Amino acid sequence: MRCPADFAQITNAGSVRGGARADRVVGVDRSRQLDDAFGGDGWDVASPRAARALWWGSGGVVLAVLGTSVLVAGAEHLRRLPLAVVLVVTQTCALRWQARAPVAVLAVNAATGLAVWALLPAVSLTGALLAAQIGLCAVSATRPRRDSAWALAAMCLPAPLAFGAGGGPGLTVYVLAVVLAWTAGQWRRAQRARNRAELRRAVVEERARIAREVHDVVAHTLSVMVIQAGAADDVFTQRPEQARQALRAIETGARSALGELRLLLRAFRWEEDDDAVGGQQREPEPSLARLDELADSVRATGITVNLHREGTTDGLPAAVDLAAYRIVQEALTNTLRHAAGADEVSVRVTARGDCVQVRVVDNGSASRGGSSVGAGRGLVGMKERVRLVGGSLHAGALPGGGFEVVARLPVERVS
């Protein structure tokens, strides 16, 4: 039987020495999870779509500026023009990997840029090294500051050549372009660090809120167990059958509470001043049974909400019930805040024997990517709730328009 082992495990985790050890281990795991989720070491790798957009933009600039200069300057050196064009194309192609290997791309573009300038001196050194300056910006944005400082120093080495070719103005323009490229990368790096800190804070806040809610569920279950135990003691002699019913209810409640405690131990610990909330009257616990109330509140804003249920949600583990409700709530909130032109939302809750699936689809047209703070936090909250119960989540725009959120929450994880 699993109950004694589970009680022993919880007792050990609550002891002084065991609790301290668990806190240290959990703290390390949490730190690693946050670093993995948000790139804590600062070596961010762009998504394939972002990398392609970056390549098209930077490559287009190099072809438009440097390519035009090479064609104009090569009109007087037709024999050198084909090689110069090949070098320009090489620089443009190398920019394809600037998000993954910025240092290598910088080295290639610096060497080919100097070769272009040597073939066609009429092209300014600043223009010939335009692709290298873009590579320096990528290095500054993605690599540690010490590495980017070395790259900046290396890019300043050709400064005497700029002075020899263009004098003081040529030197000033070259140094200014290099420094601006490095500074732009530092600005982008700082911006990403702020975004990571914002997402990290949102995760911590969401996990703390989840922990509070699971705590409330467990406290309710244990209170019922105490009442049932008292009732069983009162009628144990005169009405043994009624006492057995109370004991069976205690067993069921204990199993449910153990499941909730497992979830609680996996979430972040939280600290809160009990005196600050002790006198407040709490609202009824949210659950899938209250979806009609939630839908009515959204309908009051003028949006049509179509609510569909398949299967029964009675008897679900409290953590799964609460997570499903909150996911629907957050998806509807995102529709209200970020779906421009949305006038209809479909909510479908399907309860099977082993899982509960929630699907929310709207017909809005706005994009809800990571750049939106509100949408980003909403998706973070959904992901954390799904992760807590061991489920899966898909959220994204639909090809024909609209936005879809699909969550699958396994029931056996907390039963």
Short mmCIF file of C-alpha atoms in Angstrom, two decimals:
data_model
loop_
_atom_site.label_atom_id
_atom_site.label_comp_id
_atom_site.label_asym_id
_atom_site.label_seq_id
_atom_site.Cartn_x
_atom_site.Cartn_y
_atom_site.Cartn_z
CA MET A 1 0.00 0.00 0.00
CA ARG A 2 1.39 3.40 -1.01
CA CYS A 3 -0.05 5.57 1.75
CA PRO A 4 2.45 4.75 4.55
CA ALA A 5 5.41 5.32 2.26
CA ASP A 6 3.94 8.57 1.07
CA PHE A 7 3.35 9.75 4.64
CA ALA A 8 6.92 8.79 5.57
CA GLN A 9 8.26 10.67 2.58
CA ILE A 10 6.34 13.81 3.50
CA THR A 11 7.40 13.50 7.15
CA ASN A 12 11.06 13.25 6.17
CA ALA A 13 10.74 16.25 3.88
CA GLY A 14 9.25 18.24 6.75
CA SER A 15 11.99 17.41 9.24
CA VAL A 16 14.63 19.99 10.02
CA ARG A 17 17.60 18.28 8.43
CA GLY A 18 15.67 16.73 5.56
CA GLY A 19 13.82 19.99 4.89
CA ALA A 20 17.02 22.01 4.75
CA ARG A 21 18.56 19.52 2.35
CA ALA A 22 15.44 19.55 0.17
CA ASP A 23 15.45 23.34 0.11
CA ARG A 24 19.03 23.40 -1.15
CA VAL A 25 18.35 20.80 -3.86
CA VAL A 26 15.10 22.43 -4.98
CA GLY A 27 16.79 25.83 -5.06
CA VAL A 28 19.49 24.50 -7.41
CA ASP A 29 16.91 22.82 -9.64
CA ARG A 30 14.84 26.00 -9.83
CA SER A 31 17.84 28.09 -10.74
CA ARG A 32 18.77 25.65 -13.50
CA GLN A 33 15.21 25.56 -14.80
CA LEU A 34 15.04 29.33 -15.05
CA ASP A 35 18.46 29.54 -16.71
CA ASP A 36 17.46 26.89 -19.25
CA ALA A 37 14.16 28.60 -19.95
CA PHE A 38 15.45 32.11 -20.42
CA GLY A 39 19.08 31.76 -21.44
CA GLY A 40 20.67 32.79 -18.16
CA ASP A 41 24.20 32.68 -19.56
CA GLY A 42 23.44 35.32 -22.16
CA TRP A 43 24.32 33.15 -25.20
CA ASP A 44 20.94 33.44 -26.88
CA VAL A 45 20.36 31.60 -30.13
CA ALA A 46 17.84 33.19 -32.47
CA SER A 47 14.96 31.13 -33.80
CA PRO A 48 15.22 30.01 -37.46
CA ARG A 49 12.60 32.53 -38.50
CA ALA A 50 14.35 35.40 -36.70
CA ALA A 51 17.70 34.30 -38.13
CA ARG A 52 16.32 34.38 -41.67
CA ALA A 53 14.79 37.82 -41.14
CA LEU A 54 18.09 39.09 -39.74
CA TRP A 55 19.97 37.68 -42.72
CA TRP A 56 17.59 39.16 -45.27
CA GLY A 57 17.76 42.57 -43.64
CA SER A 58 21.53 42.73 -43.12
CA GLY A 59 22.28 41.05 -46.45
CA GLY A 60 20.04 43.49 -48.24
CA VAL A 61 21.87 46.42 -46.68
CA VAL A 62 25.27 45.01 -47.71
CA LEU A 63 24.15 44.35 -51.28
CA ALA A 64 22.51 47.76 -51.60
CA VAL A 65 25.36 49.81 -50.12
CA LEU A 66 28.56 47.85 -50.73
CA GLY A 67 27.34 46.17 -53.91
CA THR A 68 26.48 49.52 -55.49
CA SER A 69 29.82 51.01 -54.46
CA VAL A 70 31.70 48.04 -55.93
CA LEU A 71 29.84 48.27 -59.24
CA VAL A 72 30.54 52.00 -59.51
CA ALA A 73 34.19 51.74 -58.52
CA GLY A 74 34.72 48.61 -60.64
CA ALA A 75 33.67 50.36 -63.82
CA GLU A 76 37.27 51.59 -64.12
CA HIS A 77 38.78 48.20 -63.15
CA LEU A 78 36.81 45.63 -65.13
CA ARG A 79 39.34 42.86 -64.52
CA ARG A 80 39.01 43.20 -60.76
CA LEU A 81 35.27 43.66 -60.75
CA PRO A 82 34.23 39.95 -60.96
CA LEU A 83 36.42 38.98 -57.98
CA ALA A 84 35.14 41.96 -55.98
CA VAL A 85 31.54 40.96 -56.72
CA VAL A 86 32.27 37.39 -55.57
CA LEU A 87 33.70 38.75 -52.33
CA VAL A 88 30.60 40.88 -51.74
CA VAL A 89 28.34 37.87 -52.35
CA THR A 90 30.52 35.84 -49.96
CA GLN A 91 30.01 38.45 -47.24
CA THR A 92 26.27 38.40 -47.81
CA CYS A 93 26.12 34.60 -47.62
CA ALA A 94 28.29 34.55 -44.49
CA LEU A 95 25.76 36.75 -42.71
CA ARG A 96 23.38 33.77 -42.85
CA TRP A 97 25.20 32.30 -39.82
CA GLN A 98 25.77 35.48 -37.84
CA ALA A 99 23.22 34.43 -35.19
CA ARG A 100 24.88 31.04 -34.56
CA ALA A 101 28.57 31.77 -35.19
CA PRO A 102 29.02 35.55 -34.97
CA VAL A 103 32.77 35.44 -34.29
CA ALA A 104 33.49 33.30 -37.35
CA VAL A 105 31.23 35.46 -39.52
CA LEU A 106 33.01 38.58 -38.26
CA ALA A 107 36.42 37.11 -39.16
CA VAL A 108 35.28 36.08 -42.66
CA ASN A 109 33.65 39.41 -43.42
CA ALA A 110 36.62 41.40 -42.10
CA ALA A 111 39.03 39.45 -44.32
CA THR A 112 36.82 39.67 -47.42
CA GLY A 113 36.10 43.35 -46.74
CA LEU A 114 39.82 44.18 -46.63
CA ALA A 115 40.24 42.19 -49.87
CA VAL A 116 37.50 44.25 -51.54
CA TRP A 117 39.17 47.47 -50.41
CA ALA A 118 42.56 46.25 -51.69
CA LEU A 119 41.07 45.41 -55.10
CA LEU A 120 39.06 48.63 -55.40
CA PRO A 121 40.66 51.42 -53.31
CA ALA A 122 37.95 53.81 -54.56
CA VAL A 123 35.58 52.03 -52.18
CA SER A 124 35.96 53.52 -48.70
CA LEU A 125 37.32 51.24 -45.99
CA THR A 126 34.21 51.91 -43.91
CA GLY A 127 32.00 50.73 -46.75
CA ALA A 128 34.16 47.71 -47.57
CA LEU A 129 33.93 46.56 -43.95
CA LEU A 130 30.18 47.17 -43.65
CA ALA A 131 29.40 43.46 -43.31
CA ALA A 132 32.12 43.15 -40.67
CA GLN A 133 30.53 45.99 -38.72
CA ILE A 134 27.22 44.13 -38.82
CA GLY A 135 29.06 41.05 -37.57
CA LEU A 136 30.61 43.10 -34.77
CA CYS A 137 27.12 44.19 -33.72
CA ALA A 138 26.04 40.52 -33.59
CA VAL A 139 29.10 39.59 -31.51
CA SER A 140 28.45 42.47 -29.12
CA ALA A 141 24.81 41.44 -28.74
CA THR A 142 25.32 37.70 -28.17
CA ARG A 143 28.77 37.15 -26.68
CA PRO A 144 30.14 38.09 -23.25
CA ARG A 145 31.39 41.65 -23.00
CA ARG A 146 35.03 40.56 -22.75
CA ASP A 147 34.80 38.73 -26.10
CA SER A 148 33.02 41.62 -27.77
CA ALA A 149 35.65 44.04 -26.43
CA TRP A 150 38.37 41.97 -28.10
CA ALA A 151 36.35 42.02 -31.32
CA LEU A 152 36.03 45.80 -31.07
CA ALA A 153 39.80 46.13 -30.62
CA ALA A 154 40.41 43.90 -33.64
CA MET A 155 38.07 45.99 -35.77
CA CYS A 156 40.02 49.11 -34.79
CA LEU A 157 43.28 47.69 -36.15
CA PRO A 158 42.59 48.84 -39.76
CA ALA A 159 42.13 52.42 -38.49
CA PRO A 160 45.60 53.50 -39.78
CA LEU A 161 44.55 52.32 -43.25
CA ALA A 162 41.47 54.52 -43.03
CA PHE A 163 43.64 57.46 -42.01
CA GLY A 164 46.06 56.83 -44.86
CA ALA A 165 43.28 56.65 -47.43
CA GLY A 166 40.99 59.41 -46.22
CA GLY A 167 42.95 61.42 -43.68
CA GLY A 168 41.34 62.65 -40.51
CA PRO A 169 37.75 62.57 -41.82
CA GLY A 170 38.21 59.02 -43.09
CA LEU A 171 39.61 57.90 -39.74
CA THR A 172 36.79 59.60 -37.84
CA VAL A 173 34.08 58.04 -39.98
CA TYR A 174 35.60 54.56 -39.69
CA VAL A 175 36.12 54.65 -35.92
CA LEU A 176 32.68 56.14 -35.37
CA ALA A 177 31.01 53.43 -37.49
CA VAL A 178 32.83 50.64 -35.62
CA VAL A 179 32.03 52.07 -32.19
CA LEU A 180 28.37 52.62 -33.12
CA ALA A 181 28.08 49.02 -34.32
CA TRP A 182 29.50 47.72 -31.04
CA THR A 183 27.27 50.06 -29.01
CA ALA A 184 24.17 48.95 -30.89
CA GLY A 185 24.98 45.36 -29.99
CA GLN A 186 25.40 46.28 -26.32
CA TRP A 187 22.04 48.02 -26.36
CA ARG A 188 20.38 44.95 -27.84
CA ARG A 189 22.10 42.75 -25.25
CA ALA A 190 20.82 44.94 -22.41
CA GLN A 191 17.31 44.91 -23.89
CA ARG A 192 17.28 41.11 -24.01
CA ALA A 193 18.56 40.96 -20.44
CA ARG A 194 15.64 43.15 -19.34
CA ASN A 195 13.18 40.92 -21.20
CA ARG A 196 14.64 37.82 -19.58
CA ALA A 197 14.41 39.43 -16.16
CA GLU A 198 10.76 40.34 -16.82
CA LEU A 199 9.91 36.79 -17.88
CA ARG A 200 11.86 35.35 -14.96
CA ARG A 201 9.91 37.55 -12.55
CA ALA A 202 6.63 36.52 -14.20
CA VAL A 203 7.50 32.83 -13.75
CA VAL A 204 8.36 33.32 -10.09
CA GLU A 205 5.16 35.25 -9.42
CA GLU A 206 3.03 32.68 -11.25
CA ARG A 207 4.59 29.75 -9.39
CA ALA A 208 4.04 31.52 -6.08
CA ARG A 209 0.39 32.06 -6.93
CA ILE A 210 0.00 28.41 -7.96
CA ALA A 211 1.60 27.31 -4.69
CA ARG A 212 -0.85 29.44 -2.71
CA GLU A 213 -3.81 27.94 -4.53
CA VAL A 214 -2.62 24.36 -4.06
CA HIS A 215 -2.05 25.18 -0.38
CA ASP A 216 -5.65 26.31 -0.09
CA VAL A 217 -6.88 23.07 -1.68
CA VAL A 218 -4.80 20.93 0.69
CA ALA A 219 -5.89 22.95 3.72
CA HIS A 220 -9.55 22.43 2.78
CA THR A 221 -9.06 18.67 2.35
CA LEU A 222 -7.30 18.31 5.68
CA SER A 223 -10.02 20.30 7.45
CA VAL A 224 -12.64 17.91 6.10
CA MET A 225 -10.53 14.95 7.26
CA VAL A 226 -10.39 16.37 10.79
CA ILE A 227 -14.18 16.76 10.90
CA GLN A 228 -14.71 13.23 9.57
CA ALA A 229 -12.30 11.81 12.14
CA GLY A 230 -14.21 13.55 14.94
CA ALA A 231 -17.51 12.24 13.62
CA ALA A 232 -16.12 8.70 13.40
CA ASP A 233 -14.96 8.86 17.00
CA ASP A 234 -18.38 10.03 18.18
CA VAL A 235 -20.34 7.18 16.54
CA PHE A 236 -17.69 4.44 16.65
CA THR A 237 -19.51 2.40 19.36
CA GLN A 238 -23.19 2.91 18.62
CA ARG A 239 -23.08 3.12 14.79
CA PRO A 240 -19.98 1.34 13.46
CA GLU A 241 -21.20 1.39 9.85
CA GLN A 242 -21.40 5.18 9.89
CA ALA A 243 -17.94 5.28 11.46
CA ARG A 244 -16.61 3.13 8.61
CA GLN A 245 -18.07 5.55 6.07
CA ALA A 246 -16.30 8.41 7.79
CA LEU A 247 -13.02 6.47 7.79
CA ARG A 248 -13.40 5.70 4.08
CA ALA A 249 -13.98 9.41 3.45
CA ILE A 250 -10.82 10.17 5.43
CA GLU A 251 -8.86 7.69 3.30
CA THR A 252 -10.14 9.26 0.09
CA GLY A 253 -9.35 12.75 1.33
CA ALA A 254 -5.88 11.67 2.43
CA ARG A 255 -5.06 10.26 -0.99
CA SER A 256 -6.27 13.43 -2.64
CA ALA A 257 -4.26 15.59 -0.22
CA LEU A 258 -1.12 13.54 -0.88
CA GLY A 259 -1.48 14.18 -4.59
CA GLU A 260 -1.85 17.90 -3.99
CA LEU A 261 1.16 17.89 -1.65
CA ARG A 262 3.30 16.28 -4.33
CA LEU A 263 2.38 19.12 -6.66
CA LEU A 264 3.03 21.66 -3.93
CA LEU A 265 6.53 20.30 -3.31
CA ARG A 266 7.29 20.63 -7.00
CA ALA A 267 6.27 24.28 -7.15
CA PHE A 268 8.19 27.25 -5.88
CA ARG A 269 8.05 28.02 -2.20
CA TRP A 270 6.34 31.22 -1.30
CA GLU A 271 6.51 33.69 1.52
CA GLU A 272 3.58 35.80 2.58
CA ASP A 273 2.60 37.78 5.62
CA ASP A 274 -0.31 35.89 7.16
CA ASP A 275 -1.51 38.97 8.97
CA ALA A 276 -1.94 40.84 5.69
CA VAL A 277 -4.52 38.37 4.36
CA GLY A 278 -5.93 36.81 7.52
CA GLY A 279 -8.96 39.07 7.73
CA GLN A 280 -10.01 38.93 4.11
CA GLN A 281 -13.07 36.96 3.05
CA ARG A 282 -12.18 34.54 0.25
CA GLU A 283 -14.26 33.90 -2.82
CA PRO A 284 -15.38 30.37 -3.80
CA GLU A 285 -12.64 28.28 -5.38
CA PRO A 286 -12.58 28.56 -9.19
CA SER A 287 -13.28 25.32 -11.07
CA LEU A 288 -14.61 24.07 -14.40
CA ALA A 289 -18.07 24.03 -12.84
CA ARG A 290 -17.94 27.85 -12.86
CA LEU A 291 -17.09 28.22 -16.56
CA ASP A 292 -20.57 29.57 -17.26
CA GLU A 293 -19.92 32.49 -14.91
CA LEU A 294 -16.59 33.12 -16.63
CA ALA A 295 -18.20 33.00 -20.07
CA ASP A 296 -20.94 35.40 -18.97
CA SER A 297 -18.37 37.94 -17.81
CA VAL A 298 -16.77 37.85 -21.26
CA ARG A 299 -20.12 38.02 -23.05
CA ALA A 300 -20.80 41.21 -21.14
CA THR A 301 -18.02 42.87 -23.17
CA GLY A 302 -19.82 42.11 -26.44
CA ILE A 303 -17.88 39.00 -27.46
CA THR A 304 -19.81 35.82 -28.25
CA VAL A 305 -18.56 32.87 -26.19
CA ASN A 306 -19.52 29.38 -27.34
CA LEU A 307 -19.01 26.93 -24.48
CA HIS A 308 -18.94 23.19 -25.19
CA ARG A 309 -18.43 20.36 -22.70
CA GLU A 310 -17.75 16.70 -23.45
CA GLY A 311 -17.64 14.19 -20.64
CA THR A 312 -17.99 14.86 -16.94
CA THR A 313 -15.59 16.95 -14.91
CA ASP A 314 -17.00 15.91 -11.54
CA GLY A 315 -14.46 14.33 -9.25
CA LEU A 316 -11.39 15.74 -10.98
CA PRO A 317 -8.31 16.32 -8.82
CA ALA A 318 -8.50 19.87 -7.51
CA ALA A 319 -5.16 20.87 -9.07
CA VAL A 320 -6.24 19.73 -12.54
CA ASP A 321 -9.66 21.35 -12.16
CA LEU A 322 -8.09 24.62 -11.08
CA ALA A 323 -5.42 24.54 -13.81
CA ALA A 324 -8.01 23.95 -16.54
CA TYR A 325 -10.16 26.83 -15.28
CA ARG A 326 -7.20 29.21 -15.09
CA ILE A 327 -6.05 28.30 -18.60
CA VAL A 328 -9.49 29.10 -20.00
CA GLN A 329 -9.56 32.31 -17.99
CA GLU A 330 -6.13 33.42 -19.22
CA ALA A 331 -6.94 32.54 -22.82
CA LEU A 332 -10.14 34.60 -22.69
CA THR A 333 -8.25 37.47 -21.06
CA ASN A 334 -5.67 37.41 -23.86
CA THR A 335 -8.49 37.54 -26.39
CA LEU A 336 -9.96 40.62 -24.72
CA ARG A 337 -6.59 42.38 -24.49
CA HIS A 338 -4.74 41.43 -27.64
CA ALA A 339 -7.11 40.04 -30.30
CA ALA A 340 -8.00 43.01 -32.49
CA GLY A 341 -11.41 42.58 -34.09
CA ALA A 342 -12.29 39.40 -32.23
CA ASP A 343 -16.03 38.99 -31.74
CA GLU A 344 -16.33 35.24 -31.14
CA VAL A 345 -14.53 32.72 -28.93
CA SER A 346 -15.02 28.98 -28.80
CA VAL A 347 -14.24 27.13 -25.56
CA ARG A 348 -14.28 23.34 -25.60
CA VAL A 349 -13.56 21.19 -22.53
CA THR A 350 -13.22 17.45 -23.17
CA ALA A 351 -12.95 15.15 -20.17
CA ARG A 352 -11.75 11.61 -20.77
CA GLY A 353 -10.73 8.91 -18.36
CA ASP A 354 -7.04 9.78 -18.35
CA CYS A 355 -6.94 13.47 -19.21
CA VAL A 356 -8.79 16.75 -19.61
CA GLN A 357 -8.31 18.73 -22.81
CA VAL A 358 -9.05 22.45 -23.03
CA ARG A 359 -9.24 24.25 -26.38
CA VAL A 360 -9.88 27.98 -26.75
CA VAL A 361 -10.04 29.55 -30.23
CA ASP A 362 -10.86 33.14 -31.17
CA ASN A 363 -11.22 34.88 -34.53
CA GLY A 364 -9.00 37.89 -33.80
CA SER A 365 -6.27 39.15 -36.11
CA ALA A 366 -3.59 40.52 -33.76
CA SER A 367 -0.26 38.74 -33.25
CA ARG A 368 0.42 37.73 -29.68
CA GLY A 369 4.11 36.97 -29.66
CA GLY A 370 6.72 37.43 -27.00
CA SER A 371 6.96 41.15 -27.72
CA SER A 372 3.69 41.76 -25.96
CA VAL A 373 4.20 41.93 -22.25
CA GLY A 374 0.66 41.02 -21.39
CA ALA A 375 0.42 38.10 -23.81
CA GLY A 376 3.85 36.90 -22.83
CA ARG A 377 2.92 36.79 -19.15
CA GLY A 378 -0.35 35.06 -19.96
CA LEU A 379 1.42 32.32 -21.89
CA VAL A 380 4.00 32.00 -19.13
CA GLY A 381 1.22 31.44 -16.62
CA MET A 382 -0.42 28.79 -18.81
CA LYS A 383 2.88 26.98 -19.32
CA GLU A 384 3.61 26.94 -15.61
CA ARG A 385 0.19 25.58 -14.73
CA VAL A 386 0.45 22.86 -17.38
CA ARG A 387 3.99 21.98 -16.25
CA LEU A 388 2.84 21.70 -12.66
CA VAL A 389 0.38 18.89 -13.45
CA GLY A 390 2.63 17.24 -16.05
CA GLY A 391 0.58 18.21 -19.12
CA SER A 392 1.28 19.80 -22.50
CA LEU A 393 0.34 23.14 -24.06
CA HIS A 394 0.14 24.48 -27.60
CA ALA A 395 -0.56 28.14 -28.30
CA GLY A 396 -0.23 29.94 -31.60
CA ALA A 397 -1.86 31.75 -34.49
CA LEU A 398 -4.02 29.77 -36.92
CA PRO A 399 -3.27 29.86 -40.67
CA GLY A 400 -6.70 31.24 -41.52
CA GLY A 401 -6.65 33.84 -38.76
CA GLY A 402 -7.36 33.72 -35.07
CA PHE A 403 -5.47 32.31 -32.11
CA GLU A 404 -5.64 28.85 -30.57
CA VAL A 405 -4.74 27.56 -27.11
CA VAL A 406 -4.85 23.79 -26.52
CA ALA A 407 -3.91 22.27 -23.16
CA ARG A 408 -3.87 18.59 -22.25
CA LEU A 409 -3.89 17.86 -18.52
CA PRO A 410 -3.36 14.24 -17.43
CA VAL A 411 -5.54 13.14 -14.55
CA GLU A 412 -3.45 10.24 -13.34
CA ARG A 413 -0.57 12.51 -12.33
CA VAL A 414 -2.42 13.84 -9.29
CA SER A 415 -4.81 11.01 -8.51
#
